[in-house]
Amino acid sequence: MTLPQEKTYTIEDIYNLPEGTRAELIDGQIYYMAPPSRTHQRIVSKLNQVISNYIDQKKGLCEVYPAPFAVFLNKDDINYVEPDISVICDPSKLDDKGCRGAPDWIIEIISPCTQSMDYGTKLFKYHTAGVREYWIVNPAKKIVSVFDLENEQQSGVYSFDEEIPVTIYPGFAIKLSDVL
């Protein structure tokens, strides 16, 4: 007796979802996303602003994109994510549909229902795709887990009251309690 096969979805299936439906595609499986909370959106907005201002002040080439922004992690049609914040330093990865390949820095703001995905599946996918730095912001616990994926290590877990060093920008640190 053979087991029933799960359907493998593609990016085409994501684009065919009803207007306004937010979902990500990881290894051919669709994961629907609930609307973000006000706290979630405030953190995204403030971090986006702080990071963008820093890059502008340094006359950097990197670009910052808050969700919804399409990231096609691999050169396949079964992986599509919308990180809360994506920082891309290679302009050749950008086109009108989004980012083709791994952003340099990704930030995800978690909720209780996304925790296992952000700490497990996405951490693995981002690491294997070549993301250099990954932050997981936990508003409920007021902590940020920082992963230096380029050097294959967890940099640390920081409270919102601590200066959090940005691995890809030496000398740049963010203290969330100062920006929220």
Backbone as a chain_set.jsonl record, in Angstrom:
{"seq": "MTLPQEKTYTIEDIYNLPEGTRAELIDGQIYYMAPPSRTHQRIVSKLNQVISNYIDQKKGLCEVYPAPFAVFLNKDDINYVEPDISVICDPSKLDDKGCRGAPDWIIEIISPCTQSMDYGTKLFKYHTAGVREYWIVNPAKKIVSVFDLENEQQSGVYSFDEEIPVTIYPGFAIKLSDVL", "coords": {"N": [[0.849, -1.186, 0.0], [0.615, 2.169, -0.891], [1.524, 5.344, 0.44], [-0.459, 8.337, 0.622], [0.524, 11.081, -1.387], [1.758, 14.281, -0.53], [0.786, 17.401, -1.88], [2.998, 19.31, -3.814], [3.55, 22.637, -3.75], [4.001, 25.588, -5.781], [5.669, 28.703, -6.622], [3.955, 29.889, -8.404], [1.471, 29.031, -7.447], [1.364, 30.546, -5.106], [1.161, 33.145, -6.179], [-1.344, 32.884, -7.272], [-3.11, 32.929, -5.186], [-5.974, 34.291, -3.44], [-6.46, 37.839, -3.641], [-4.764, 39.791, -1.258], [-4.233, 37.724, 0.477], [-1.857, 36.507, 2.643], [1.022, 34.601, 2.496], [3.656, 32.181, 2.815], [6.059, 30.158, 1.107], [7.623, 27.222, 1.643], [9.864, 24.845, 0.837], [7.971, 23.79, -0.945], [5.611, 23.743, 0.502], [2.762, 25.489, 1.607], [2.486, 28.144, 3.866], [0.282, 29.886, 5.663], [-0.128, 33.281, 6.707], [-1.02, 35.113, 9.551], [-2.619, 38.31, 10.066], [-0.382, 40.913, 11.089], [0.256, 42.114, 14.458], [-0.315, 45.307, 16.093], [1.884, 45.997, 17.693], [3.874, 44.408, 16.539], [4.002, 45.584, 13.962], [4.835, 48.153, 14.668], [7.412, 47.675, 15.658], [8.648, 46.679, 13.321], [8.421, 48.949, 11.688], [9.953, 50.911, 13.112], [12.514, 49.667, 13.299], [13.106, 49.393, 10.58], [13.291, 52.09, 9.886], [15.493, 52.982, 11.49], [17.593, 51.361, 10.527], [17.605, 52.023, 7.801], [18.21, 54.794, 7.978], [20.819, 54.648, 9.059], [22.231, 53.354, 6.967], [21.86, 55.23, 4.927], [23.197, 57.485, 6.053], [25.811, 56.533, 6.051], [26.209, 56.377, 3.425], [25.782, 53.98, 2.144], [25.389, 51.055, 0.029], [23.486, 49.163, 0.446], [20.064, 48.07, 0.601], [16.933, 48.447, 2.271], [14.075, 46.577, 2.987], [10.812, 46.378, 4.141], [8.329, 43.907, 5.086], [5.295, 43.567, 3.214], [7.527, 41.874, 1.169], [8.911, 40.204, -1.434], [11.009, 37.396, -1.244], [12.96, 35.282, -2.956], [14.421, 32.647, -2.083], [16.018, 30.48, -3.058], [17.242, 29.103, -6.176], [14.819, 28.044, -7.296], [11.383, 26.998, -7.654], [9.949, 26.573, -5.372], [10.314, 27.862, -2.986], [9.581, 30.685, -1.213], [9.612, 33.545, 0.609], [8.569, 36.078, 2.979], [10.211, 37.995, 4.719], [10.135, 39.95, 7.773], [11.855, 42.154, 7.793], [14.176, 42.836, 5.276], [17.503, 43.122, 4.321], [19.401, 44.011, 1.663], [22.417, 43.861, 0.03], [23.555, 43.483, -2.428], [22.908, 44.741, -5.392], [22.345, 43.397, -7.758], [20.735, 41.283, -7.131], [18.205, 42.235, -6.949], [15.005, 42.789, -8.371], [11.959, 43.803, -10.067], [10.123, 42.091, -8.906], [11.135, 41.362, -6.445], [13.606, 40.035, -4.252], [16.117, 38.025, -5.51], [17.604, 35.416, -4.366], [19.653, 35.153, -1.397], [19.051, 37.58, 1.101], [21.282, 39.868, 2.801], [20.867, 40.396, 5.481], [18.369, 39.437, 7.659], [15.427, 40.121, 9.474], [13.12, 38.857, 11.717], [10.053, 39.265, 13.384], [8.658, 37.686, 15.996], [5.672, 35.838, 16.851], [3.577, 34.033, 19.163], [2.495, 31.97, 17.536], [4.265, 31.756, 15.39], [6.707, 31.083, 16.318], [8.083, 28.489, 16.377], [8.524, 28.109, 13.67], [10.158, 30.331, 12.993], [12.433, 30.012, 14.671], [13.241, 27.492, 13.954], [12.618, 26.128, 11.196], [12.91, 28.415, 9.438], [15.355, 29.499, 10.328], [17.116, 27.434, 9.593], [16.626, 27.37, 6.762], [17.371, 30.0, 6.003], [20.061, 30.007, 6.749], [21.163, 27.94, 5.093], [20.649, 29.057, 2.615], [22.334, 31.22, 2.474], [22.092, 33.625, 3.893], [23.547, 36.221, 5.721], [23.255, 37.344, 8.299], [20.908, 36.975, 10.933], [18.159, 38.003, 12.737], [15.992, 37.369, 15.427], [13.28, 38.719, 16.778], [11.656, 38.921, 19.8], [8.877, 40.136, 20.981], [7.213, 39.627, 23.232], [8.874, 38.551, 25.227], [10.758, 40.442, 25.211], [13.313, 40.197, 23.99], [16.111, 39.666, 21.775], [17.316, 37.387, 19.534], [20.353, 36.796, 18.054], [21.897, 35.725, 15.131], [24.88, 34.991, 13.676], [25.216, 34.013, 10.782], [27.008, 33.865, 8.752], [29.428, 33.274, 9.953], [28.677, 31.039, 11.163], [27.513, 30.898, 13.831], [25.771, 31.542, 16.919], [25.371, 34.752, 17.868], [24.412, 35.896, 20.178], [21.958, 36.454, 22.806], [19.95, 39.125, 23.4], [18.623, 41.681, 25.521], [15.949, 44.059, 25.137], [16.945, 46.359, 26.214], [19.647, 46.385, 25.823], [22.598, 47.186, 23.889], [22.648, 46.055, 20.66], [24.872, 44.535, 18.667], [25.417, 44.895, 15.182], [26.268, 42.488, 13.03], [26.962, 42.524, 10.263], [27.568, 45.161, 9.865], [30.074, 46.476, 11.205], [30.515, 48.367, 14.159], [27.993, 49.439, 14.195], [25.158, 49.484, 16.174], [22.068, 48.58, 17.719], [19.727, 49.651, 20.025], [16.9, 48.504, 21.126], [15.044, 49.489, 23.04], [15.508, 52.199, 22.893], [14.456, 52.961, 20.461], [11.84, 52.233, 20.311]], "CA": [[0.0, 0.0, 0.0], [1.394, 3.401, -0.946], [0.985, 6.455, 1.212], [-0.834, 9.468, -0.23], [1.568, 12.084, -1.535], [1.358, 15.664, -0.33], [0.981, 18.232, -3.061], [4.087, 20.28, -3.765], [3.101, 23.9, -4.321], [5.041, 26.403, -6.404], [5.475, 30.149, -6.525], [2.746, 30.185, -9.18], [0.336, 28.855, -6.534], [1.352, 31.713, -4.212], [0.632, 34.28, -6.941], [-2.746, 32.628, -7.587], [-3.945, 33.046, -3.992], [-6.846, 35.47, -3.491], [-5.862, 39.139, -3.326], [-4.685, 40.099, 0.162], [-3.834, 36.553, 1.254], [-0.415, 36.476, 2.882], [1.52, 33.242, 2.704], [5.021, 31.881, 2.412], [6.219, 28.836, 0.512], [8.901, 26.651, 2.077], [10.006, 23.474, 0.342], [6.759, 23.354, -1.62], [4.445, 23.765, 1.391], [2.264, 26.84, 1.847], [2.247, 28.525, 5.253], [-0.497, 31.118, 5.689], [0.303, 34.195, 7.758], [-2.057, 35.945, 10.155], [-2.248, 39.737, 10.05], [0.492, 41.259, 12.211], [-0.288, 42.979, 15.51], [0.166, 46.695, 16.085], [3.237, 45.969, 18.262], [4.712, 43.843, 15.483], [4.18, 46.602, 12.917], [5.609, 49.264, 15.222], [8.811, 47.241, 15.69], [9.115, 46.651, 11.928], [8.544, 50.333, 11.209], [11.073, 51.59, 13.777], [13.779, 49.053, 12.871], [13.307, 49.779, 9.177], [13.715, 53.488, 9.889], [16.844, 53.084, 12.068], [18.555, 50.725, 9.616], [17.661, 52.856, 6.589], [18.938, 56.021, 8.313], [22.234, 54.311, 9.195], [22.783, 53.091, 5.625], [21.891, 56.522, 4.221], [24.251, 58.309, 6.636], [27.093, 55.969, 5.637], [26.176, 56.342, 1.961], [25.906, 52.57, 1.805], [24.676, 50.559, -1.148], [22.451, 48.21, 0.845], [18.687, 48.559, 0.607], [16.113, 47.838, 3.319], [12.686, 46.374, 2.565], [9.923, 45.73, 5.103], [7.274, 43.055, 4.512], [5.485, 42.41, 2.346], [8.559, 41.979, 0.149], [9.18, 38.834, -1.875], [12.376, 36.886, -1.264], [13.06, 33.969, -3.589], [15.665, 32.224, -1.442], [16.815, 29.555, -3.854], [16.933, 29.146, -7.611], [13.79, 27.042, -7.541], [10.059, 27.611, -7.589], [9.233, 26.034, -4.218], [10.682, 28.628, -1.794], [9.223, 32.092, -1.308], [9.345, 34.049, 1.953], [8.394, 37.52, 3.15], [10.731, 38.367, 6.039], [9.646, 41.243, 8.266], [12.802, 43.132, 7.237], [15.247, 42.266, 4.459], [18.548, 44.065, 3.936], [20.09, 43.431, 0.513], [23.592, 44.685, -0.312], [23.949, 43.185, -3.803], [21.795, 45.212, -6.213], [22.024, 42.473, -8.856], [19.718, 40.35, -6.644], [16.909, 42.912, -6.908], [14.233, 43.097, -9.571], [10.641, 44.334, -9.718], [9.35, 41.115, -8.118], [11.708, 41.229, -5.115], [15.014, 39.66, -4.119], [16.422, 36.689, -6.035], [18.755, 34.963, -3.605], [19.626, 35.448, 0.031], [19.408, 38.897, 1.619], [22.433, 39.845, 3.701], [20.397, 40.45, 6.857], [16.924, 39.258, 7.789], [14.868, 40.254, 10.818], [11.748, 38.362, 11.89], [9.432, 39.556, 14.664], [7.854, 36.488, 16.199], [4.482, 35.768, 17.687], [3.528, 32.648, 19.659], [2.182, 30.985, 16.495], [5.345, 31.646, 14.394], [7.961, 30.838, 17.028], [8.808, 27.286, 15.939], [8.925, 28.334, 12.283], [11.262, 31.292, 12.946], [13.619, 29.459, 15.332], [13.59, 26.193, 13.381], [12.606, 26.018, 9.734], [13.484, 29.586, 8.769], [16.776, 29.58, 10.674], [17.803, 26.476, 8.725], [16.52, 27.805, 5.361], [18.171, 31.204, 5.816], [21.472, 29.615, 6.836], [21.583, 27.192, 3.901], [20.524, 29.916, 1.432], [23.437, 32.174, 2.445], [21.853, 34.849, 4.658], [24.725, 36.45, 6.568], [22.861, 37.663, 9.671], [19.484, 36.737, 11.164], [17.677, 38.411, 14.055], [14.638, 36.983, 15.801], [12.83, 39.651, 17.808], [10.543, 38.37, 20.566], [8.308, 41.253, 21.746], [6.632, 39.184, 24.496], [9.958, 38.381, 26.193], [11.639, 41.603, 25.035], [14.667, 39.737, 23.687], [16.488, 39.494, 20.375], [18.328, 36.35, 19.288], [21.147, 37.199, 16.894], [22.654, 34.632, 14.539], [25.902, 35.342, 12.692], [25.188, 32.821, 9.933], [28.219, 33.879, 7.934], [30.461, 32.604, 10.744], [28.027, 29.845, 11.71], [27.42, 30.924, 15.287], [24.803, 32.449, 17.506], [26.127, 35.846, 18.481], [23.931, 36.118, 21.533], [20.575, 36.822, 23.071], [20.024, 40.458, 23.988], [17.371, 42.299, 25.954], [15.645, 45.297, 24.417], [17.698, 47.45, 26.85], [21.073, 46.258, 25.505], [23.072, 47.517, 22.547], [22.774, 44.827, 19.875], [25.787, 44.799, 17.547], [25.041, 44.386, 13.868], [27.444, 41.775, 12.538], [27.366, 42.903, 8.909], [27.999, 46.553, 9.903], [30.857, 46.718, 12.421], [30.362, 49.719, 14.694], [26.576, 49.791, 14.247], [24.408, 48.73, 17.182], [20.709, 49.06, 17.911], [19.123, 49.415, 21.327], [15.477, 48.567, 20.815], [14.3, 50.354, 23.966], [15.687, 53.588, 22.471], [13.741, 53.272, 19.227], [10.415, 51.885, 20.412]], "C": [[0.892, 1.245, 0.0], [0.699, 4.48, -0.122], [0.585, 7.583, 0.273], [0.279, 10.509, -0.241], [0.998, 13.471, -1.273], [1.63, 16.426, -1.62], [2.173, 19.159, -2.817], [3.615, 21.529, -4.493], [4.297, 24.658, -4.892], [4.731, 27.883, -6.201], [4.245, 30.575, -7.326], [1.498, 30.048, -8.31], [0.225, 30.026, -5.563], [0.744, 32.91, -4.932], [-0.834, 34.102, -7.311], [-3.66, 32.661, -6.368], [-4.833, 34.286, -4.106], [-6.111, 36.735, -3.043], [-5.895, 39.375, -1.82], [-4.299, 38.92, 1.042], [-2.32, 36.552, 1.399], [0.007, 35.063, 3.2], [2.969, 33.162, 2.271], [5.052, 30.446, 1.905], [7.602, 28.321, 0.903], [8.913, 25.177, 1.694], [8.693, 22.926, -0.212], [5.506, 23.309, -0.757], [4.057, 25.218, 1.673], [2.003, 27.02, 3.336], [1.545, 29.879, 5.236], [-0.08, 31.96, 6.886], [-0.883, 35.022, 8.242], [-1.644, 37.413, 10.038], [-1.396, 40.069, 11.271], [-0.215, 42.169, 13.214], [0.271, 44.392, 15.354], [1.591, 46.76, 16.631], [4.233, 45.466, 17.225], [5.023, 44.911, 14.436], [5.007, 47.786, 13.409], [7.096, 48.903, 15.247], [9.393, 47.223, 14.28], [9.37, 48.068, 11.432], [9.766, 51.034, 11.806], [12.42, 50.995, 13.362], [14.103, 49.417, 11.431], [13.857, 51.206, 9.099], [15.156, 53.631, 10.379], [17.892, 52.516, 11.109], [18.716, 51.553, 8.35], [18.451, 54.136, 6.836], [20.436, 55.763, 8.423], [22.88, 54.122, 7.816], [22.888, 54.393, 4.834], [23.022, 57.415, 4.735], [25.642, 57.84, 6.2], [27.244, 55.913, 4.116], [26.41, 54.913, 1.45], [25.064, 52.185, 0.6], [23.53, 49.608, -0.797], [21.079, 48.894, 0.836], [17.886, 47.766, 1.619], [14.675, 47.766, 2.834], [11.89, 45.702, 3.677], [8.907, 44.857, 4.362], [6.053, 43.919, 4.203], [6.503, 42.702, 1.237], [8.994, 40.558, -0.182], [10.671, 38.519, -1.877], [12.316, 35.463, -1.807], [14.417, 33.411, -3.17], [16.58, 31.407, -2.333], [16.449, 29.713, -5.326], [15.987, 27.994, -7.936], [12.434, 27.735, -7.45], [9.242, 27.073, -6.42], [9.601, 26.735, -2.907], [10.463, 30.114, -2.039], [8.886, 32.554, 0.103], [9.179, 35.563, 1.921], [8.887, 37.899, 4.544], [10.195, 39.733, 6.47], [10.538, 42.377, 7.786], [13.886, 42.362, 6.488], [16.219, 43.379, 4.097], [19.374, 43.377, 2.847], [21.207, 44.38, 0.089], [24.091, 44.453, -1.727], [22.796, 43.582, -4.723], [21.424, 44.274, -7.364], [20.982, 41.434, -8.435], [18.308, 40.931, -6.715], [16.304, 43.072, -8.286], [12.85, 43.563, -9.128], [9.792, 43.367, -8.895], [9.892, 40.954, -6.703], [13.186, 40.935, -5.146], [15.19, 38.227, -4.593], [17.725, 36.221, -5.398], [18.641, 35.436, -2.17], [19.919, 36.92, 0.321], [20.613, 38.768, 2.55], [21.996, 39.753, 5.162], [18.885, 40.324, 6.834], [16.543, 39.414, 9.247], [13.436, 39.736, 10.778], [11.279, 38.746, 13.285], [8.452, 38.42, 14.909], [6.598, 36.752, 17.015], [4.428, 34.328, 18.183], [3.278, 31.616, 18.559], [3.287, 30.844, 15.445], [6.678, 31.234, 15.007], [8.729, 29.626, 16.503], [9.289, 27.432, 14.502], [10.157, 29.238, 12.222], [12.548, 30.747, 13.561], [14.089, 28.155, 14.703], [13.734, 26.241, 11.879], [13.288, 27.193, 9.055], [14.971, 29.755, 9.094], [17.58, 28.654, 9.768], [17.791, 26.949, 7.268], [17.395, 29.03, 5.1], [19.668, 30.874, 5.849], [21.932, 28.924, 5.556], [21.484, 28.023, 2.626], [21.644, 30.944, 1.342], [23.164, 33.511, 3.104], [23.02, 35.009, 5.626], [24.367, 36.669, 8.037], [21.35, 37.534, 9.796], [19.146, 37.119, 12.596], [16.263, 37.89, 14.231], [14.254, 37.85, 16.99], [11.595, 39.05, 18.479], [9.966, 39.485, 21.443], [7.755, 40.837, 23.112], [7.699, 39.062, 25.583], [10.939, 39.546, 26.178], [13.104, 41.189, 24.885], [14.852, 39.631, 22.175], [17.573, 38.432, 20.314], [19.034, 36.705, 17.999], [21.99, 36.014, 16.431], [23.587, 35.186, 13.469], [26.053, 34.111, 11.803], [26.419, 32.722, 9.047], [29.353, 33.125, 8.641], [29.913, 31.4, 11.514], [28.021, 29.8, 13.23], [26.267, 31.822, 15.727], [25.593, 33.512, 18.247], [25.688, 36.103, 19.903], [22.449, 36.374, 21.578], [20.638, 38.107, 23.88], [18.65, 40.914, 24.45], [17.158, 43.569, 25.131], [16.441, 46.472, 24.978], [19.202, 47.412, 26.559], [21.362, 46.735, 24.085], [23.279, 46.2, 21.799], [23.675, 45.12, 18.685], [25.281, 44.152, 16.267], [26.289, 43.793, 13.232], [27.903, 42.267, 11.171], [27.804, 44.362, 8.804], [28.784, 46.79, 11.183], [30.739, 48.183, 12.857], [28.921, 50.172, 14.79], [25.901, 48.883, 15.27], [23.048, 49.375, 17.358], [20.255, 48.676, 19.31], [17.621, 49.601, 21.143], [14.683, 49.471, 21.745], [14.441, 51.826, 23.61], [14.841, 53.958, 21.26], [12.252, 52.963, 19.301], [9.647, 52.828, 21.301]], "O": [[1.817, 1.351, 0.806], [-0.526, 4.521, -0.006], [1.217, 7.772, -0.766], [0.898, 10.778, 0.788], [-0.097, 13.803, -1.728], [2.576, 16.131, -2.35], [2.322, 19.718, -1.731], [3.317, 21.495, -5.687], [5.446, 24.402, -4.532], [3.679, 28.255, -5.682], [3.568, 31.532, -6.951], [0.572, 30.853, -8.419], [-0.881, 30.454, -5.23], [-0.093, 33.615, -4.368], [-1.505, 35.083, -7.633], [-4.865, 32.443, -6.498], [-4.474, 35.235, -4.803], [-5.245, 36.686, -2.169], [-6.928, 39.183, -1.179], [-4.062, 39.098, 2.236], [-1.591, 36.592, 0.408], [-0.573, 34.406, 4.064], [3.445, 33.967, 1.47], [4.186, 29.634, 2.23], [8.621, 28.909, 0.54], [8.095, 24.382, 2.157], [8.342, 21.768, 0.012], [4.449, 22.886, -1.225], [4.912, 26.062, 1.943], [1.387, 26.174, 3.983], [2.131, 30.89, 4.848], [0.275, 31.432, 7.94], [-1.649, 35.559, 7.442], [-0.457, 37.721, 9.925], [-1.654, 39.566, 12.364], [-1.151, 42.893, 12.872], [1.203, 44.63, 14.586], [2.422, 47.494, 16.097], [5.31, 46.04, 17.059], [6.182, 45.11, 14.073], [5.79, 48.357, 12.65], [7.942, 49.727, 14.899], [10.509, 47.697, 14.065], [10.406, 48.349, 10.83], [10.527, 51.678, 11.083], [13.367, 51.737, 13.1], [15.252, 49.717, 11.105], [14.78, 51.482, 8.332], [15.955, 54.326, 9.752], [18.947, 53.116, 10.905], [19.834, 51.763, 7.879], [19.271, 54.528, 6.006], [21.24, 56.56, 7.94], [23.948, 54.67, 7.542], [23.885, 54.631, 4.153], [23.728, 58.035, 3.941], [26.542, 58.656, 6.002], [28.264, 55.464, 3.593], [27.125, 54.681, 0.475], [24.145, 52.904, 0.208], [22.701, 49.289, -1.65], [20.954, 50.103, 1.032], [18.115, 46.572, 1.811], [14.12, 48.747, 2.338], [12.229, 44.602, 4.113], [8.658, 45.045, 3.17], [5.819, 44.915, 4.887], [6.352, 43.655, 0.473], [9.399, 39.804, 0.703], [11.482, 39.262, -2.429], [11.713, 34.57, -1.212], [15.433, 33.667, -3.817], [17.791, 31.628, -2.353], [15.469, 30.375, -5.669], [16.3, 27.104, -8.727], [12.365, 28.937, -7.193], [8.011, 27.102, -6.447], [9.24, 26.258, -1.832], [11.061, 30.717, -2.93], [7.973, 32.016, 0.729], [9.589, 36.235, 0.975], [8.081, 38.103, 5.452], [9.848, 40.566, 5.633], [10.045, 43.442, 7.414], [14.435, 41.38, 6.986], [15.816, 44.443, 3.627], [19.962, 42.318, 3.065], [20.966, 45.558, -0.178], [24.98, 45.172, -2.182], [21.812, 42.85, -4.831], [20.313, 44.347, -7.889], [20.401, 40.768, -9.293], [17.327, 40.203, -6.558], [16.984, 43.44, -9.244], [12.6, 43.702, -7.931], [8.834, 43.791, -8.249], [9.178, 40.454, -5.834], [13.932, 41.498, -5.948], [14.495, 37.322, -4.131], [18.813, 36.589, -5.842], [17.645, 36.046, -1.782], [20.919, 37.456, -0.155], [20.92, 37.675, 3.027], [22.662, 39.117, 5.979], [18.204, 41.021, 6.082], [17.226, 38.918, 10.142], [12.643, 40.125, 9.92], [12.012, 38.576, 14.259], [7.525, 38.211, 14.127], [6.486, 37.734, 17.749], [5.16, 33.479, 17.674], [3.793, 30.501, 18.636], [3.254, 29.889, 14.668], [7.665, 31.057, 14.293], [9.92, 29.738, 16.212], [10.358, 26.928, 14.156], [11.098, 28.949, 11.483], [13.635, 30.988, 13.036], [15.235, 27.756, 14.907], [14.839, 26.377, 11.352], [14.147, 27.001, 8.194], [15.757, 30.117, 8.218], [18.616, 29.053, 9.236], [18.829, 26.931, 6.607], [18.087, 29.09, 4.084], [20.442, 31.412, 5.057], [22.969, 29.277, 4.996], [22.168, 27.725, 1.648], [21.893, 31.49, 0.268], [23.927, 34.455, 2.9], [23.432, 34.048, 6.274], [25.097, 36.226, 8.924], [20.603, 37.925, 8.899], [19.757, 36.63, 13.546], [15.44, 37.956, 13.317], [14.83, 37.732, 18.072], [10.615, 38.714, 17.814], [10.494, 39.759, 22.521], [7.821, 41.62, 24.059], [7.457, 39.429, 26.733], [11.836, 39.631, 27.017], [13.999, 41.727, 25.537], [13.892, 39.522, 21.413], [18.616, 38.555, 20.956], [18.393, 36.895, 16.966], [22.697, 35.385, 17.219], [23.142, 35.775, 12.483], [26.917, 33.268, 12.043], [26.822, 31.631, 8.643], [30.136, 32.424, 8.0], [30.576, 30.83, 12.381], [28.453, 28.824, 13.843], [25.85, 32.73, 15.009], [26.383, 33.209, 19.14], [26.498, 36.487, 20.746], [21.776, 36.494, 20.554], [21.298, 38.169, 24.917], [17.636, 40.573, 23.841], [18.088, 44.08, 24.507], [16.601, 47.483, 24.295], [19.944, 48.293, 26.992], [20.501, 46.697, 23.206], [24.013, 45.329, 22.266], [23.291, 45.87, 17.787], [24.786, 43.025, 16.267], [27.247, 44.506, 12.934], [29.103, 42.414, 10.94], [28.351, 44.77, 7.779], [28.213, 47.265, 12.165], [30.846, 49.104, 12.047], [28.645, 51.199, 15.411], [26.058, 47.663, 15.231], [22.895, 50.581, 17.165], [20.383, 47.525, 19.725], [17.137, 50.726, 21.02], [13.752, 50.147, 21.306], [13.587, 52.63, 23.983], [14.539, 55.133, 21.05], [11.487, 53.391, 18.436], [8.441, 52.663, 21.481]]}, "num_chains": 1, "name": "protein.A"}
